[in-house]
Amino acid sequence: MHLFYKLISFSIQGGKCQRKIKKLNISIYLFQVENMSHRNFSASSGSGNAGRTFEFGRTHVVRPKGKHQATIVWLHGIGDNGSSWSQLLETLPLPNIKWICPTAPTRPVALFGGFPCTAWSDVGDISEDALNDLEGLDASAAHVANLLSTEPANIKLGIGGFSNGAATALHSATCHVLGHYGNGNVYRINLSAIVSLSGWLPCSRTLKNNIGGSRDGIRRAASLPLFLGHGKADDVVAYEHGENSARTLSSAGFQNLIFRSYNGLGHYTVPEETDEVCRWLTANLALEGLRLN
């Protein structure tokens, strides 16, 4: 079978970084997977439960250029790695944020016929009716929580992501609100911001009932700031999935949520979107020193 996979690349336009999609023959991509940064962390799903073991790749860190006020873990999409996003995040006018950019495990992905790709969870289909790889989502959420667990107590913590990384960020948001992972283990990180670009909400059908049964969950959902952005021309994760995710989150009690759509934008990000994310993060995390041209 002749397969193609979409990879994200950078281009420079007018001094700003823009992420685009490239189509590469699967044989070329296989070479890139086999030569990826070596894996350096293993975890089982849901912060300690026995189950599949996941080997996470290299983590890249972008240090704050100014006073350290917030730390955000940023999660790439399928087939990408932490390095490429760290290059973009380093260019953003947010000198008070430390960015942590991990690399997902290489695993078979059902959406690509079981071909191994870096992915935060297995993905068979992107829809509200699709089966969710809850074990994979929990393991990735636990890995992110572990990365944030050593940050100083006075630092605000957040999670953001693109595509499959955005879905994982939203899963982490629901773990924070409910106070536990999908498998019931306690979630201990106090989150202050979630950013989802070109993503979707996993386990959306049960979210409202789960939060409604918890007084603390209702309170945390109402106070957690969420930014969701989606391109109307996205041909990988359809715009309607982003829109439906925002609607589901709002109806489940996430009152501090903003959803932004971008005409003509495909499955990548552009300066218009990243500038808006910068302004949103500065306002919601009370950051100093935003410098937008």
XYZ file of C-alpha atoms in Angstrom:
293
model
C 0.000 0.000 0.000
C 1.343 3.410 -0.963
C 0.961 5.618 2.104
C 1.698 9.276 2.715
C 2.083 11.026 6.026
C 1.936 14.736 6.754
C 4.905 16.249 8.559
C 5.247 19.760 9.904
C 8.068 22.022 8.806
C 9.121 25.608 9.382
C 9.302 28.469 6.937
C 10.377 32.029 7.644
C 8.148 34.796 6.356
C 8.795 38.403 7.229
C 10.997 37.444 10.155
C 8.372 35.201 11.721
C 8.186 31.442 11.900
C 5.308 29.695 10.159
C 4.593 26.011 10.480
C 3.480 24.213 7.346
C 2.630 20.683 6.278
C 4.787 18.580 3.991
C 3.738 15.315 2.362
C 6.475 12.712 2.389
C 6.550 9.173 1.059
C 6.265 6.708 3.929
C 9.656 5.142 3.168
C 11.331 8.524 3.751
C 9.379 9.001 6.972
C 10.375 5.524 8.170
C 14.031 6.546 7.894
C 13.307 9.622 10.004
C 11.522 7.584 12.690
C 14.413 5.119 12.903
C 16.904 7.976 13.286
C 14.879 9.970 15.818
C 16.412 11.202 19.090
C 16.884 8.311 21.481
C 14.244 7.656 24.022
C 15.013 8.593 27.589
C 11.973 8.105 29.792
C 9.531 5.269 30.355
C 6.203 5.328 32.123
C 3.176 3.139 32.565
C -0.270 4.591 32.075
C -1.978 6.741 34.666
C 0.933 7.556 36.942
C 1.825 4.168 38.325
C -0.716 1.547 37.306
C 0.537 -1.661 35.718
C -0.096 -1.758 31.968
C 1.666 -0.924 28.768
C 5.041 0.739 29.176
C 5.678 3.810 27.038
C 9.135 5.066 26.106
C 9.149 8.850 25.787
C 11.706 10.630 23.616
C 14.008 13.551 24.232
C 12.729 16.627 26.062
C 13.772 20.098 24.886
C 13.613 23.100 27.219
C 13.405 26.782 26.280
C 14.562 28.859 29.254
C 12.834 32.156 30.083
C 14.712 35.240 28.931
C 13.256 37.335 31.752
C 11.779 36.723 35.185
C 10.427 33.166 35.384
C 6.683 33.397 36.036
C 5.172 30.388 34.264
C 6.104 26.986 32.861
C 4.185 25.429 29.989
C 4.618 21.932 28.599
C 4.000 21.990 24.839
C 2.986 18.787 23.040
C 3.622 18.230 19.334
C 1.382 16.433 16.844
C 1.691 12.934 15.387
C 5.009 12.281 13.650
C 6.664 15.408 15.017
C 9.034 15.893 17.969
C 9.739 18.342 20.767
C 12.669 19.971 18.995
C 10.699 21.499 16.136
C 8.197 23.207 18.421
C 10.914 24.438 20.774
C 12.381 26.381 17.843
C 9.067 28.161 17.251
C 8.310 28.792 20.925
C 11.743 30.358 21.424
C 10.761 33.112 18.948
C 7.580 34.120 20.803
C 7.597 37.431 22.714
C 6.971 35.732 26.065
C 10.194 36.215 28.056
C 8.702 35.046 31.354
C 7.658 31.561 30.217
C 9.761 28.425 30.434
C 8.727 25.988 27.695
C 9.161 22.233 28.104
C 8.826 20.330 24.824
C 8.863 16.554 25.265
C 8.804 13.970 22.479
C 6.047 11.365 22.373
C 6.669 7.614 22.277
C 6.918 5.902 18.897
C 3.925 3.585 18.701
C 1.689 1.964 16.084
C -1.071 4.383 15.067
C -4.292 2.806 13.826
C -5.143 5.850 11.708
C -2.097 4.997 9.547
C -2.704 1.269 9.375
C -0.590 0.519 12.429
C 2.501 2.279 11.110
C 4.772 3.433 13.984
C 4.800 7.196 14.568
C 5.504 9.468 17.494
C 2.102 9.952 19.116
C 0.781 10.756 22.581
C -1.951 8.138 22.174
C -3.217 5.764 19.531
C -5.723 7.396 17.185
C -8.085 5.304 15.086
C -10.531 7.999 14.087
C -11.218 11.612 14.999
C -14.876 11.872 15.971
C -17.088 11.934 19.025
C -17.990 8.284 18.451
C -14.375 7.092 18.114
C -12.822 4.780 20.686
C -10.307 6.576 22.890
C -6.927 5.144 23.869
C -7.467 6.065 27.502
C -4.411 4.141 28.664
C -2.182 6.049 26.233
C -3.789 9.383 27.116
C -3.334 8.728 30.847
C 0.304 7.734 30.364
C 1.055 10.896 28.414
C -0.831 13.059 30.920
C 1.182 11.424 33.716
C 4.436 12.115 31.853
C 3.472 15.779 31.468
C 2.498 15.980 35.141
C 5.870 14.509 36.077
C 7.645 17.193 34.028
C 5.684 19.914 35.832
C 5.971 18.402 39.308
C 9.471 19.777 39.977
C 8.672 23.398 39.110
C 8.869 25.960 41.966
C 5.693 26.469 43.972
C 5.296 30.115 42.903
C 5.363 29.292 39.162
C 2.086 29.057 37.251
C 1.725 25.854 35.258
C 0.129 25.216 31.897
C -0.132 22.693 29.069
C -0.521 23.372 25.363
C -0.380 21.369 22.204
C -1.037 20.957 18.523
C -3.328 18.292 16.985
C -2.796 15.020 18.909
C -0.804 17.086 21.418
C -3.775 19.432 21.805
C -6.054 16.451 22.470
C -3.638 15.330 25.181
C -3.573 18.831 26.684
C -7.386 18.808 26.859
C -7.312 15.351 28.446
C -4.912 16.730 31.068
C -7.356 19.585 31.657
C -10.165 17.130 32.395
C -7.850 15.132 34.717
C -7.075 18.355 36.609
C -10.744 19.284 36.884
C -11.870 15.821 37.992
C -8.867 15.378 40.282
C -7.936 12.014 38.787
C -6.794 10.285 35.614
C -9.150 8.202 33.524
C -8.095 5.101 35.486
C -8.903 6.735 38.832
C -5.369 7.572 40.021
C -5.028 10.991 41.658
C -3.982 13.916 39.452
C -1.878 16.295 41.570
C -0.896 19.195 39.277
C -2.647 22.540 39.648
C -3.028 23.943 36.143
C -3.467 27.633 35.312
C -3.829 27.561 31.501
C -4.569 25.179 28.616
C -3.929 25.901 24.922
C -5.315 23.654 22.181
C -4.456 24.351 18.517
C -6.057 22.282 15.747
C -7.076 19.612 18.235
C -10.086 17.775 19.610
C -11.517 16.683 22.975
C -11.105 12.979 23.831
C -13.788 11.201 25.885
C -16.183 14.045 25.180
C -19.419 12.076 25.602
C -18.900 11.363 29.294
C -17.300 14.652 30.338
C -20.399 16.596 31.374
C -21.756 13.827 33.618
C -18.350 13.215 35.201
C -17.829 16.871 36.112
C -21.437 17.367 37.198
C -20.998 14.713 39.856
C -18.203 16.602 41.599
C -18.572 19.908 43.413
C -14.815 20.466 43.273
C -14.835 19.537 39.595
C -17.469 22.160 38.830
C -15.417 24.788 40.660
C -12.164 23.877 38.927
C -13.801 23.749 35.496
C -15.265 27.216 35.949
C -11.905 28.751 36.844
C -9.488 27.043 34.409
C -8.630 29.271 31.395
C -8.729 27.472 28.027
C -7.762 28.757 24.578
C -8.889 26.721 21.562
C -7.865 27.751 18.047
C -8.791 26.020 14.795
C -8.422 26.693 11.087
C -11.568 26.558 8.960
C -9.584 24.929 6.131
C -8.084 22.180 8.307
C -8.095 18.982 6.205
C -6.577 16.750 8.913
C -8.629 17.555 12.023
C -11.827 19.021 10.591
C -12.904 22.425 11.899
C -16.161 20.966 13.210
C -14.217 18.810 15.685
C -12.592 21.869 17.217
C -15.903 23.710 17.304
C -17.726 20.735 18.851
C -14.965 20.350 21.442
C -15.351 23.973 22.509
C -19.110 23.550 22.718
C -18.826 20.379 24.808
C -16.328 21.957 27.198
C -18.538 25.032 27.644
C -21.629 22.928 28.364
C -19.599 20.866 30.870
C -18.867 23.999 32.903
C -15.617 25.405 31.478
C -16.705 29.027 31.703
C -13.307 30.670 31.099
C -12.950 29.371 27.528
C -12.196 31.202 24.299
C -12.562 29.614 20.848
C -10.967 31.285 17.835
C -11.435 30.299 14.205
C -9.155 31.301 11.334
C -10.353 31.598 7.752
C -8.193 29.775 5.233
C -5.980 28.168 7.871
C -5.163 24.494 7.359
C -3.501 22.053 9.740
C -0.714 24.368 10.866
C -0.325 27.596 12.776
C 0.367 31.143 11.596
C 1.506 34.387 13.278
C -2.103 35.620 13.579
C -2.893 32.644 15.811
C 0.359 32.611 17.811
C 0.092 36.371 18.433
C -3.383 35.842 19.852
C -2.118 33.004 22.045
C 0.652 35.287 23.343
C -1.820 37.998 24.295
C -4.135 35.454 25.910
C -1.364 33.855 27.964
C -0.080 37.252 29.074
C -3.544 38.264 30.291
C -4.536 34.985 31.941
C -1.188 34.284 33.589
C -0.596 37.950 34.514
C 2.779 37.935 32.770
C 5.157 40.829 32.428
C 7.038 41.977 29.350
C 4.959 41.015 26.283
C 6.624 42.434 23.176
C 4.462 42.289 20.047
C 5.356 44.333 16.978
